Amino acid sequence: EGKKFVSIQKADVKLDETEEEKKRFSKIKDMYKPLTDWWKDSLTDLTEKGAMKDAGVKVEKVEISKRLTESPVVVVTSQFGYSAQQERVMKAQAFQNKEQISMMSGRKTLEVNPNHPVIIDLLSKIKADKEDKAAKDTAAVLFQTALIESGYEIADPSALVNRVYRLMSKELGVDPDAPLKEVEVPEEEEEAEEEDDKDEGEGEDEEEEEKDGKEEL
């Protein structure tokens, strides 16, 4: 009683905390600052210069989440920004104001779960090397999949698919930048295939001769 309902998709949801929890959270934020700062810069490049430059998405900030328990990340909008459903409705309007849509829908916050193994690994990777390609691909894939999971649209699904293929290649120990090569068939196999084709052809000829003989009788 006396409390307002708020959308869990909004960035500024406030949860009740003890003083001890607030202190612990402040320490976690400091621990993960290298990652959140790096991730914000990485996503700014992705959305302003990279594959998502035409999506109209602007990343306002990357911060540690208080609400996540299982997922590694979640995308939320600002207090006065459009939800995913509102964005779809506005974009479907025939006479929509594109500038207004861009302003209201573009401000996104990426919240990060500091307890998730993927996030912990990502922090260690960028501490070692901020130019780590695997870290950049992982960060971009996490953001784009979080957008989809929250109901938002991404401008270029093929870019996401290519990054997933790169990560799969690395997981399998394959160089994702390796050029495609035509498969070489051993000569023995080629000769065996030619002999099989020859035998099949002779068999068909014999069947036709037998059929012709029967028809004459």
PDB file of N, CA and C in Angstrom, residues 95-200:
ATOM      1  N   PHE A  95       2.998   7.355 -39.977  1.00  0.00           N
ATOM      2  CA  PHE A  95       3.519   8.722 -39.945  1.00  0.00           C
ATOM      3  C   PHE A  95       4.318   8.967 -38.662  1.00  0.00           C
ATOM      4  N   GLN A  96       5.158   7.986 -38.309  1.00  0.00           N
ATOM      5  CA  GLN A  96       5.907   8.124 -37.072  1.00  0.00           C
ATOM      6  C   GLN A  96       6.987   9.199 -37.202  1.00  0.00           C
ATOM      7  N   ASN A  97       7.303   9.821 -36.084  1.00  0.00           N
ATOM      8  CA  ASN A  97       8.379  10.805 -36.022  1.00  0.00           C
ATOM      9  C   ASN A  97       9.680  10.054 -35.741  1.00  0.00           C
ATOM     10  N   LYS A  98      10.526   9.904 -36.767  1.00  0.00           N
ATOM     11  CA  LYS A  98      11.737   9.102 -36.636  1.00  0.00           C
ATOM     12  C   LYS A  98      12.706   9.661 -35.607  1.00  0.00           C
ATOM     13  N   GLU A  99      12.788  10.999 -35.528  1.00  0.00           N
ATOM     14  CA  GLU A  99      13.696  11.612 -34.555  1.00  0.00           C
ATOM     15  C   GLU A  99      13.235  11.317 -33.135  1.00  0.00           C
ATOM     16  N   GLN A 100      11.925  11.379 -32.930  1.00  0.00           N
ATOM     17  CA  GLN A 100      11.382  11.112 -31.595  1.00  0.00           C
ATOM     18  C   GLN A 100      11.608   9.649 -31.222  1.00  0.00           C
ATOM     19  N   ILE A 101      11.379   8.744 -32.180  1.00  0.00           N
ATOM     20  CA  ILE A 101      11.583   7.318 -31.923  1.00  0.00           C
ATOM     21  C   ILE A 101      13.041   7.046 -31.562  1.00  0.00           C
ATOM     22  N   SER A 102      13.937   7.670 -32.325  1.00  0.00           N
ATOM     23  CA  SER A 102      15.364   7.486 -32.067  1.00  0.00           C
ATOM     24  C   SER A 102      15.747   7.990 -30.689  1.00  0.00           C
ATOM     25  N   MET A 103      15.189   9.126 -30.309  1.00  0.00           N
ATOM     26  CA  MET A 103      15.505   9.719 -29.016  1.00  0.00           C
ATOM     27  C   MET A 103      14.942   8.892 -27.862  1.00  0.00           C
ATOM     28  N   MET A 104      13.696   8.408 -28.023  1.00  0.00           N
ATOM     29  CA  MET A 104      13.023   7.711 -26.942  1.00  0.00           C
ATOM     30  C   MET A 104      13.411   6.236 -26.846  1.00  0.00           C
ATOM     31  N   SER A 105      13.715   5.627 -27.991  1.00  0.00           N
ATOM     32  CA  SER A 105      13.976   4.192 -27.968  1.00  0.00           C
ATOM     33  C   SER A 105      15.455   3.854 -27.898  1.00  0.00           C
ATOM     34  N   GLY A 106      16.305   4.807 -28.229  1.00  0.00           N
ATOM     35  CA  GLY A 106      17.720   4.492 -28.367  1.00  0.00           C
ATOM     36  C   GLY A 106      18.490   4.310 -27.085  1.00  0.00           C
ATOM     37  N   ARG A 107      18.018   4.886 -25.985  1.00  0.00           N
ATOM     38  CA  ARG A 107      18.796   4.861 -24.753  1.00  0.00           C
ATOM     39  C   ARG A 107      18.654   3.527 -24.028  1.00  0.00           C
ATOM     40  N   LYS A 108      19.698   2.714 -24.112  1.00  0.00           N
ATOM     41  CA  LYS A 108      19.672   1.384 -23.502  1.00  0.00           C
ATOM     42  C   LYS A 108      20.781   1.266 -22.456  1.00  0.00           C
ATOM     43  N   THR A 109      20.485   0.487 -21.439  1.00  0.00           N
ATOM     44  CA  THR A 109      21.485   0.180 -20.416  1.00  0.00           C
ATOM     45  C   THR A 109      21.716  -1.326 -20.417  1.00  0.00           C
ATOM     46  N   LEU A 110      22.967  -1.730 -20.481  1.00  0.00           N
ATOM     47  CA  LEU A 110      23.312  -3.148 -20.378  1.00  0.00           C
ATOM     48  C   LEU A 110      23.697  -3.440 -18.930  1.00  0.00           C
ATOM     49  N   GLU A 111      22.910  -4.291 -18.290  1.00  0.00           N
ATOM     50  CA  GLU A 111      23.218  -4.691 -16.911  1.00  0.00           C
ATOM     51  C   GLU A 111      23.928  -6.041 -16.933  1.00  0.00           C
ATOM     52  N   VAL A 112      24.967  -6.136 -16.119  1.00  0.00           N
ATOM     53  CA  VAL A 112      25.863  -7.298 -16.136  1.00  0.00           C
ATOM     54  C   VAL A 112      25.778  -8.049 -14.813  1.00  0.00           C
ATOM     55  N   ASN A 113      25.703  -9.385 -14.907  1.00  0.00           N
ATOM     56  CA  ASN A 113      25.654 -10.227 -13.709  1.00  0.00           C
ATOM     57  C   ASN A 113      27.082 -10.579 -13.281  1.00  0.00           C
ATOM     58  N   PRO A 114      27.578 -10.013 -12.185  1.00  0.00           N
ATOM     59  CA  PRO A 114      28.974 -10.222 -11.784  1.00  0.00           C
ATOM     60  C   PRO A 114      29.269 -11.634 -11.304  1.00  0.00           C
ATOM     61  N   ASN A 115      28.219 -12.411 -11.023  1.00  0.00           N
ATOM     62  CA  ASN A 115      28.406 -13.775 -10.511  1.00  0.00           C
ATOM     63  C   ASN A 115      28.413 -14.833 -11.619  1.00  0.00           C
ATOM     64  N   HIS A 116      28.132 -14.410 -12.850  1.00  0.00           N
ATOM     65  CA  HIS A 116      28.045 -15.383 -13.935  1.00  0.00           C
ATOM     66  C   HIS A 116      29.454 -15.747 -14.431  1.00  0.00           C
ATOM     67  N   PRO A 117      29.709 -17.048 -14.677  1.00  0.00           N
ATOM     68  CA  PRO A 117      31.046 -17.483 -15.109  1.00  0.00           C
ATOM     69  C   PRO A 117      31.529 -16.802 -16.393  1.00  0.00           C
ATOM     70  N   VAL A 118      30.630 -16.549 -17.332  1.00  0.00           N
ATOM     71  CA  VAL A 118      31.012 -15.890 -18.583  1.00  0.00           C
ATOM     72  C   VAL A 118      31.519 -14.475 -18.320  1.00  0.00           C
ATOM     73  N   ILE A 119      30.859 -13.772 -17.414  1.00  0.00           N
ATOM     74  CA  ILE A 119      31.251 -12.396 -17.079  1.00  0.00           C
ATOM     75  C   ILE A 119      32.574 -12.379 -16.324  1.00  0.00           C
ATOM     76  N   ILE A 120      32.753 -13.329 -15.431  1.00  0.00           N
ATOM     77  CA  ILE A 120      34.011 -13.437 -14.684  1.00  0.00           C
ATOM     78  C   ILE A 120      35.171 -13.697 -15.649  1.00  0.00           C
ATOM     79  N   ASP A 121      34.946 -14.595 -16.621  1.00  0.00           N
ATOM     80  CA  ASP A 121      35.973 -14.912 -17.617  1.00  0.00           C
ATOM     81  C   ASP A 121      36.259 -13.698 -18.508  1.00  0.00           C
ATOM     82  N   LEU A 122      35.208 -12.973 -18.857  1.00  0.00           N
ATOM     83  CA  LEU A 122      35.363 -11.786 -19.704  1.00  0.00           C
ATOM     84  C   LEU A 122      36.199 -10.721 -18.995  1.00  0.00           C
ATOM     85  N   LEU A 123      35.973 -10.552 -17.705  1.00  0.00           N
ATOM     86  CA  LEU A 123      36.758  -9.590 -16.920  1.00  0.00           C
ATOM     87  C   LEU A 123      38.238  -9.952 -16.943  1.00  0.00           C
ATOM     88  N   SER A 124      38.539 -11.229 -16.751  1.00  0.00           N
ATOM     89  CA  SER A 124      39.950 -11.650 -16.741  1.00  0.00           C
ATOM     90  C   SER A 124      40.585 -11.473 -18.116  1.00  0.00           C
ATOM     91  N   LYS A 125      39.816 -11.691 -19.184  1.00  0.00           N
ATOM     92  CA  LYS A 125      40.339 -11.552 -20.545  1.00  0.00           C
ATOM     93  C   LYS A 125      40.704 -10.101 -20.860  1.00  0.00           C
ATOM     94  N   ILE A 126      39.819  -9.172 -20.533  1.00  0.00           N
ATOM     95  CA  ILE A 126      40.109  -7.777 -20.902  1.00  0.00           C
ATOM     96  C   ILE A 126      41.162  -7.158 -19.969  1.00  0.00           C
ATOM     97  N   LYS A 127      41.315  -7.719 -18.776  1.00  0.00           N
ATOM     98  CA  LYS A 127      42.399  -7.257 -17.906  1.00  0.00           C
ATOM     99  C   LYS A 127      43.744  -7.637 -18.514  1.00  0.00           C
ATOM    100  N   ALA A 128      43.766  -8.808 -19.148  1.00  0.00           N
ATOM    101  CA  ALA A 128      45.003  -9.283 -19.778  1.00  0.00           C
ATOM    102  C   ALA A 128      45.259  -8.596 -21.108  1.00  0.00           C
ATOM    103  N   ASP A 129      44.193  -8.373 -21.883  1.00  0.00           N
ATOM    104  CA  ASP A 129      44.357  -7.778 -23.209  1.00  0.00           C
ATOM    105  C   ASP A 129      43.028  -7.163 -23.658  1.00  0.00           C
ATOM    106  N   LYS A 130      42.972  -5.839 -23.722  1.00  0.00           N
ATOM    107  CA  LYS A 130      41.738  -5.158 -24.112  1.00  0.00           C
ATOM    108  C   LYS A 130      41.408  -5.327 -25.589  1.00  0.00           C
ATOM    109  N   GLU A 131      42.382  -5.794 -26.380  1.00  0.00           N
ATOM    110  CA  GLU A 131      42.165  -6.005 -27.810  1.00  0.00           C
ATOM    111  C   GLU A 131      41.853  -7.470 -28.130  1.00  0.00           C
ATOM    112  N   ASP A 132      41.609  -8.252 -27.114  1.00  0.00           N
ATOM    113  CA  ASP A 132      41.308  -9.676 -27.303  1.00  0.00           C
ATOM    114  C   ASP A 132      40.071  -9.830 -28.204  1.00  0.00           C
ATOM    115  N   LYS A 133      40.251 -10.499 -29.369  1.00  0.00           N
ATOM    116  CA  LYS A 133      39.147 -10.637 -30.332  1.00  0.00           C
ATOM    117  C   LYS A 133      38.014 -11.485 -29.774  1.00  0.00           C
ATOM    118  N   ALA A 134      38.363 -12.531 -29.047  1.00  0.00           N
ATOM    119  CA  ALA A 134      37.335 -13.403 -28.462  1.00  0.00           C
ATOM    120  C   ALA A 134      36.488 -12.630 -27.462  1.00  0.00           C
ATOM    121  N   ALA A 135      37.130 -11.752 -26.693  1.00  0.00           N
ATOM    122  CA  ALA A 135      36.410 -10.938 -25.714  1.00  0.00           C
ATOM    123  C   ALA A 135      35.460  -9.967 -26.422  1.00  0.00           C
ATOM    124  N   LYS A 136      35.943  -9.364 -27.517  1.00  0.00           N
ATOM    125  CA  LYS A 136      35.101  -8.426 -28.270  1.00  0.00           C
ATOM    126  C   LYS A 136      33.900  -9.127 -28.894  1.00  0.00           C
ATOM    127  N   ASP A 137      34.140 -10.313 -29.468  1.00  0.00           N
ATOM    128  CA  ASP A 137      33.043 -11.074 -30.064  1.00  0.00           C
ATOM    129  C   ASP A 137      32.024 -11.490 -29.001  1.00  0.00           C
ATOM    130  N   THR A 138      32.535 -11.944 -27.859  1.00  0.00           N
ATOM    131  CA  THR A 138      31.650 -12.373 -26.770  1.00  0.00           C
ATOM    132  C   THR A 138      30.808 -11.214 -26.265  1.00  0.00           C
ATOM    133  N   ALA A 139      31.445 -10.056 -26.082  1.00  0.00           N
ATOM    134  CA  ALA A 139      30.727  -8.873 -25.585  1.00  0.00           C
ATOM    135  C   ALA A 139      29.619  -8.456 -26.549  1.00  0.00           C
ATOM    136  N   ALA A 140      29.918  -8.470 -27.857  1.00  0.00           N
ATOM    137  CA  ALA A 140      28.925  -8.081 -28.861  1.00  0.00           C
ATOM    138  C   ALA A 140      27.779  -9.083 -28.925  1.00  0.00           C
ATOM    139  N   VAL A 141      28.108 -10.381 -28.880  1.00  0.00           N
ATOM    140  CA  VAL A 141      27.075 -11.423 -28.939  1.00  0.00           C
ATOM    141  C   VAL A 141      26.164 -11.348 -27.710  1.00  0.00           C
ATOM    142  N   LEU A 142      26.741 -11.142 -26.549  1.00  0.00           N
ATOM    143  CA  LEU A 142      25.938 -11.036 -25.328  1.00  0.00           C
ATOM    144  C   LEU A 142      24.962  -9.860 -25.407  1.00  0.00           C
ATOM    145  N   PHE A 143      25.444  -8.732 -25.923  1.00  0.00           N
ATOM    146  CA  PHE A 143      24.584  -7.555 -26.042  1.00  0.00           C
ATOM    147  C   PHE A 143      23.454  -7.788 -27.037  1.00  0.00           C
ATOM    148  N   GLN A 144      23.780  -8.336 -28.205  1.00  0.00           N
ATOM    149  CA  GLN A 144      22.778  -8.536 -29.242  1.00  0.00           C
ATOM    150  C   GLN A 144      21.747  -9.593 -28.843  1.00  0.00           C
ATOM    151  N   THR A 145      22.205 -10.670 -28.219  1.00  0.00           N
ATOM    152  CA  THR A 145      21.249 -11.691 -27.778  1.00  0.00           C
ATOM    153  C   THR A 145      20.378 -11.167 -26.636  1.00  0.00           C
ATOM    154  N   ALA A 146      20.933 -10.285 -25.792  1.00  0.00           N
ATOM    155  CA  ALA A 146      20.136  -9.684 -24.721  1.00  0.00           C
ATOM    156  C   ALA A 146      19.067  -8.764 -25.296  1.00  0.00           C
ATOM    157  N   LEU A 147      19.403  -8.060 -26.375  1.00  0.00           N
ATOM    158  CA  LEU A 147      18.410  -7.226 -27.061  1.00  0.00           C
ATOM    159  C   LEU A 147      17.250  -8.082 -27.566  1.00  0.00           C
ATOM    160  N   ILE A 148      17.596  -9.193 -28.223  1.00  0.00           N
ATOM    161  CA  ILE A 148      16.567 -10.088 -28.760  1.00  0.00           C
ATOM    162  C   ILE A 148      15.722 -10.673 -27.633  1.00  0.00           C
ATOM    163  N   GLU A 149      16.384 -11.104 -26.564  1.00  0.00           N
ATOM    164  CA  GLU A 149      15.665 -11.704 -25.440  1.00  0.00           C
ATOM    165  C   GLU A 149      14.701 -10.712 -24.793  1.00  0.00           C
ATOM    166  N   SER A 150      15.075  -9.429 -24.798  1.00  0.00           N
ATOM    167  CA  SER A 150      14.217  -8.399 -24.206  1.00  0.00           C
ATOM    168  C   SER A 150      13.142  -7.922 -25.175  1.00  0.00           C
ATOM    169  N   GLY A 151      13.177  -8.438 -26.414  1.00  0.00           N
ATOM    170  CA  GLY A 151      12.128  -8.098 -27.376  1.00  0.00           C
ATOM    171  C   GLY A 151      12.479  -6.996 -28.341  1.00  0.00           C
ATOM    172  N   TYR A 152      13.732  -6.519 -28.311  1.00  0.00           N
ATOM    173  CA  TYR A 152      14.155  -5.457 -29.223  1.00  0.00           C
ATOM    174  C   TYR A 152      14.641  -6.046 -30.543  1.00  0.00           C
ATOM    175  N   GLU A 153      14.737  -5.201 -31.563  1.00  0.00           N
ATOM    176  CA  GLU A 153      15.179  -5.638 -32.876  1.00  0.00           C
ATOM    177  C   GLU A 153      16.658  -5.300 -33.067  1.00  0.00           C
ATOM    178  N   ILE A 154      17.346  -6.137 -33.856  1.00  0.00           N
ATOM    179  CA  ILE A 154      18.719  -5.814 -34.234  1.00  0.00           C
ATOM    180  C   ILE A 154      18.731  -5.602 -35.746  1.00  0.00           C
ATOM    181  N   ALA A 155      19.534  -4.659 -36.194  1.00  0.00           N
ATOM    182  CA  ALA A 155      19.500  -4.250 -37.599  1.00  0.00           C
ATOM    183  C   ALA A 155      20.083  -5.305 -38.531  1.00  0.00           C
ATOM    184  N   ASP A 156      21.144  -5.980 -38.098  1.00  0.00           N
ATOM    185  CA  ASP A 156      21.847  -6.904 -38.988  1.00  0.00           C
ATOM    186  C   ASP A 156      22.048  -8.257 -38.304  1.00  0.00           C
ATOM    187  N   PRO A 157      21.074  -9.170 -38.435  1.00  0.00           N
ATOM    188  CA  PRO A 157      21.211 -10.495 -37.806  1.00  0.00           C
ATOM    189  C   PRO A 157      22.426 -11.270 -38.311  1.00  0.00           C
ATOM    190  N   SER A 158      22.830 -11.024 -39.564  1.00  0.00           N
ATOM    191  CA  SER A 158      23.969 -11.754 -40.121  1.00  0.00           C
ATOM    192  C   SER A 158      25.260 -11.465 -39.354  1.00  0.00           C
ATOM    193  N   ALA A 159      25.398 -10.251 -38.837  1.00  0.00           N
ATOM    194  CA  ALA A 159      26.588  -9.911 -38.050  1.00  0.00           C
ATOM    195  C   ALA A 159      26.632 -10.738 -36.770  1.00  0.00           C
ATOM    196  N   LEU A 160      25.471 -10.921 -36.147  1.00  0.00           N
ATOM    197  CA  LEU A 160      25.389 -11.750 -34.943  1.00  0.00           C
ATOM    198  C   LEU A 160      25.728 -13.197 -35.279  1.00  0.00           C
ATOM    199  N   VAL A 161      25.168 -13.702 -36.374  1.00  0.00           N
ATOM    200  CA  VAL A 161      25.422 -15.084 -36.794  1.00  0.00           C
ATOM    201  C   VAL A 161      26.912 -15.305 -37.055  1.00  0.00           C
ATOM    202  N   ASN A 162      27.559 -14.357 -37.722  1.00  0.00           N
ATOM    203  CA  ASN A 162      28.989 -14.488 -38.016  1.00  0.00           C
ATOM    204  C   ASN A 162      29.817 -14.530 -36.740  1.00  0.00           C
ATOM    205  N   ARG A 163      29.423 -13.726 -35.761  1.00  0.00           N
ATOM    206  CA  ARG A 163      30.162 -13.743 -34.485  1.00  0.00           C
ATOM    207  C   ARG A 163      29.962 -15.068 -33.763  1.00  0.00           C
ATOM    208  N   VAL A 164      28.760 -15.625 -33.835  1.00  0.00           N
ATOM    209  CA  VAL A 164      28.503 -16.931 -33.214  1.00  0.00           C
ATOM    210  C   VAL A 164      29.361 -18.005 -33.889  1.00  0.00           C
ATOM    211  N   TYR A 165      29.467 -17.945 -35.226  1.00  0.00           N
ATOM    212  CA  TYR A 165      30.312 -18.898 -35.947  1.00  0.00           C
ATOM    213  C   TYR A 165      31.771 -18.766 -35.524  1.00  0.00           C
ATOM    214  N   ARG A 166      32.227 -17.524 -35.337  1.00  0.00           N
ATOM    215  CA  ARG A 166      33.615 -17.299 -34.918  1.00  0.00           C
ATOM    216  C   ARG A 166      33.867 -17.916 -33.541  1.00  0.00           C
ATOM    217  N   LEU A 167      32.941 -17.695 -32.628  1.00  0.00           N
ATOM    218  CA  LEU A 167      33.096 -18.232 -31.278  1.00  0.00           C
ATOM    219  C   LEU A 167      33.046 -19.758 -31.291  1.00  0.00           C
ATOM    220  N   MET A 168      32.178 -20.334 -32.132  1.00  0.00           N
ATOM    221  CA  MET A 168      32.108 -21.790 -32.251  1.00  0.00           C
ATOM    222  C   MET A 168      33.416 -22.346 -32.803  1.00  0.00           C
ATOM    223  N   SER A 169      33.983 -21.657 -33.780  1.00  0.00           N
ATOM    224  CA  SER A 169      35.253 -22.100 -34.378  1.00  0.00           C
ATOM    225  C   SER A 169      36.358 -22.122 -33.325  1.00  0.00           C
ATOM    226  N   LYS A 170      36.420 -21.064 -32.531  1.00  0.00           N
ATOM    227  CA  LYS A 170      37.454 -20.986 -31.495  1.00  0.00           C
ATOM    228  C   LYS A 170      37.258 -22.076 -30.447  1.00  0.00           C
ATOM    229  N   GLU A 171      36.008 -22.358 -30.116  1.00  0.00           N
ATOM    230  CA  GLU A 171      35.698 -23.396 -29.133  1.00  0.00           C
ATOM    231  C   GLU A 171      36.156 -24.762 -29.640  1.00  0.00           C
ATOM    232  N   LEU A 172      36.083 -24.959 -30.962  1.00  0.00           N
ATOM    233  CA  LEU A 172      36.493 -26.228 -31.569  1.00  0.00           C
ATOM    234  C   LEU A 172      37.978 -26.256 -31.927  1.00  0.00           C
ATOM    235  N   GLY A 173      38.677 -25.155 -31.627  1.00  0.00           N
ATOM    236  CA  GLY A 173      40.102 -25.102 -31.921  1.00  0.00           C
ATOM    237  C   GLY A 173      40.402 -24.823 -33.378  1.00  0.00           C
ATOM    238  N   VAL A 174      39.456 -24.232 -34.103  1.00  0.00           N
ATOM    239  CA  VAL A 174      39.625 -23.914 -35.519  1.00  0.00           C
ATOM    240  C   VAL A 174      39.837 -22.408 -35.669  1.00  0.00           C
ATOM    241  N   ASP A 175      40.787 -22.028 -36.525  1.00  0.00           N
ATOM    242  CA  ASP A 175      41.036 -20.613 -36.784  1.00  0.00           C
ATOM    243  C   ASP A 175      39.836 -20.021 -37.532  1.00  0.00           C
ATOM    244  N   PRO A 176      39.096 -19.078 -36.912  1.00  0.00           N
ATOM    245  CA  PRO A 176      37.910 -18.520 -37.577  1.00  0.00           C
ATOM    246  C   PRO A 176      38.227 -17.709 -38.830  1.00  0.00           C
ATOM    247  N   ASP A 177      39.508 -17.293 -38.976  1.00  0.00           N
ATOM    248  CA  ASP A 177      39.911 -16.506 -40.144  1.00  0.00           C
ATOM    249  C   ASP A 177      40.577 -17.361 -41.225  1.00  0.00           C
ATOM    250  N   ALA A 178      40.600 -18.664 -41.008  1.00  0.00           N
ATOM    251  CA  ALA A 178      41.227 -19.549 -41.991  1.00  0.00           C
ATOM    252  C   ALA A 178      40.421 -19.544 -43.289  1.00  0.00           C
ATOM    253  N   PRO A 179      41.106 -19.468 -44.448  1.00  0.00           N
ATOM    254  CA  PRO A 179      40.383 -19.451 -45.732  1.00  0.00           C
ATOM    255  C   PRO A 179      39.752 -20.806 -46.030  1.00  0.00           C
ATOM    256  N   LEU A 180      38.699 -20.786 -46.843  1.00  0.00           N
ATOM    257  CA  LEU A 180      38.049 -22.030 -47.242  1.00  0.00           C
ATOM    258  C   LEU A 180      38.925 -22.759 -48.249  1.00  0.00           C
ATOM    259  N   LYS A 181      39.010 -24.076 -48.110  1.00  0.00           N
ATOM    260  CA  LYS A 181      39.800 -24.887 -49.031  1.00  0.00           C
ATOM    261  C   LYS A 181      38.932 -26.008 -49.591  1.00  0.00           C
ATOM    262  N   GLU A 182      39.140 -26.282 -50.881  1.00  0.00           N
ATOM    263  CA  GLU A 182      38.405 -27.373 -51.508  1.00  0.00           C
ATOM    264  C   GLU A 182      38.928 -28.696 -50.970  1.00  0.00           C
ATOM    265  N   VAL A 183      38.022 -29.590 -50.621  1.00  0.00           N
ATOM    266  CA  VAL A 183      38.419 -30.873 -50.059  1.00  0.00           C
ATOM    267  C   VAL A 183      39.115 -31.710 -51.120  1.00  0.00           C
ATOM    268  N   GLU A 184      40.297 -32.245 -50.763  1.00  0.00           N
ATOM    269  CA  GLU A 184      41.047 -33.086 -51.697  1.00  0.00           C
ATOM    270  C   GLU A 184      40.648 -34.545 -51.515  1.00  0.00           C
ATOM    271  N   VAL A 185      40.214 -35.166 -52.583  1.00  0.00           N
ATOM    272  CA  VAL A 185      39.815 -36.576 -52.539  1.00  0.00           C
ATOM    273  C   VAL A 185      41.012 -37.434 -52.931  1.00  0.00           C
ATOM    274  N   PRO A 186      41.413 -38.410 -52.101  1.00  0.00           N
ATOM    275  CA  PRO A 186      42.551 -39.282 -52.441  1.00  0.00           C
ATOM    276  C   PRO A 186      42.318 -39.993 -53.770  1.00  0.00           C
ATOM    277  N   GLU A 187      43.416 -40.231 -54.522  1.00  0.00           N
ATOM    278  CA  GLU A 187      43.311 -40.848 -55.843  1.00  0.00           C
ATOM    279  C   GLU A 187      42.661 -42.213 -55.790  1.00  0.00           C
ATOM    280  N   GLU A 188      42.988 -43.018 -54.781  1.00  0.00           N
ATOM    281  CA  GLU A 188      42.420 -44.355 -54.661  1.00  0.00           C
ATOM    282  C   GLU A 188      40.900 -44.298 -54.602  1.00  0.00           C
ATOM    283  N   GLU A 189      40.381 -43.339 -53.824  1.00  0.00           N
ATOM    284  CA  GLU A 189      38.938 -43.204 -53.709  1.00  0.00           C
ATOM    285  C   GLU A 189      38.331 -42.780 -55.036  1.00  0.00           C
ATOM    286  N   GLU A 190      39.042 -41.895 -55.759  1.00  0.00           N
ATOM    287  CA  GLU A 190      38.540 -41.448 -57.047  1.00  0.00           C
ATOM    288  C   GLU A 190      38.452 -42.613 -58.024  1.00  0.00           C
ATOM    289  N   GLU A 191      39.531 -43.467 -58.037  1.00  0.00           N
ATOM    290  CA  GLU A 191      39.536 -44.615 -58.929  1.00  0.00           C
ATOM    291  C   GLU A 191      38.425 -45.588 -58.563  1.00  0.00           C
ATOM    292  N   ALA A 192      38.217 -45.797 -57.262  1.00  0.00           N
ATOM    293  CA  ALA A 192      37.167 -46.711 -56.815  1.00  0.00           C
ATOM    294  C   ALA A 192      35.791 -46.202 -57.247  1.00  0.00           C
ATOM    295  N   GLU A 193      35.602 -44.859 -57.146  1.00  0.00           N
ATOM    296  CA  GLU A 193      34.327 -44.288 -57.566  1.00  0.00           C
ATOM    297  C   GLU A 193      34.120 -44.471 -59.066  1.00  0.00           C
ATOM    298  N   GLU A 194      35.200 -44.307 -59.869  1.00  0.00           N
ATOM    299  CA  GLU A 194      35.089 -44.487 -61.321  1.00  0.00           C
ATOM    300  C   GLU A 194      34.740 -45.931 -61.668  1.00  0.00           C
ATOM    301  N   GLU A 195      35.378 -46.893 -60.949  1.00  0.00           N
ATOM    302  CA  GLU A 195      35.087 -48.298 -61.190  1.00  0.00           C
ATOM    303  C   GLU A 195      33.646 -48.630 -60.829  1.00  0.00           C
ATOM    304  N   ASP A 196      33.167 -48.059 -59.709  1.00  0.00           N
ATOM    305  CA  ASP A 196      31.780 -48.284 -59.304  1.00  0.00           C
ATOM    306  C   ASP A 196      30.822 -47.758 -60.344  1.00  0.00           C
ATOM    307  N   ASP A 197      31.127 -46.561 -60.868  1.00  0.00           N
ATOM    308  CA  ASP A 197      30.269 -45.985 -61.913  1.00  0.00           C
ATOM    309  C   ASP A 197      30.280 -46.849 -63.164  1.00  0.00           C
ATOM    310  N   LYS A 198      31.471 -47.382 -63.486  1.00  0.00           N
ATOM    311  CA  LYS A 198      31.598 -48.232 -64.672  1.00  0.00           C
ATOM    312  C   LYS A 198      30.792 -49.509 -64.505  1.00  0.00           C
ATOM    313  N   ASP A 199      30.914 -50.132 -63.321  1.00  0.00           N
ATOM    314  CA  ASP A 199      30.179 -51.366 -63.042  1.00  0.00           C
ATOM    315  C   ASP A 199      28.683 -51.137 -63.099  1.00  0.00           C
ATOM    316  N   GLU A 200      28.242 -50.000 -62.562  1.00  0.00           N
ATOM    317  CA  GLU A 200      26.818 -49.683 -62.593  1.00  0.00           C
ATOM    318  C   GLU A 200      26.332 -49.526 -64.028  1.00  0.00           C
TER     319      GLU A 200
END
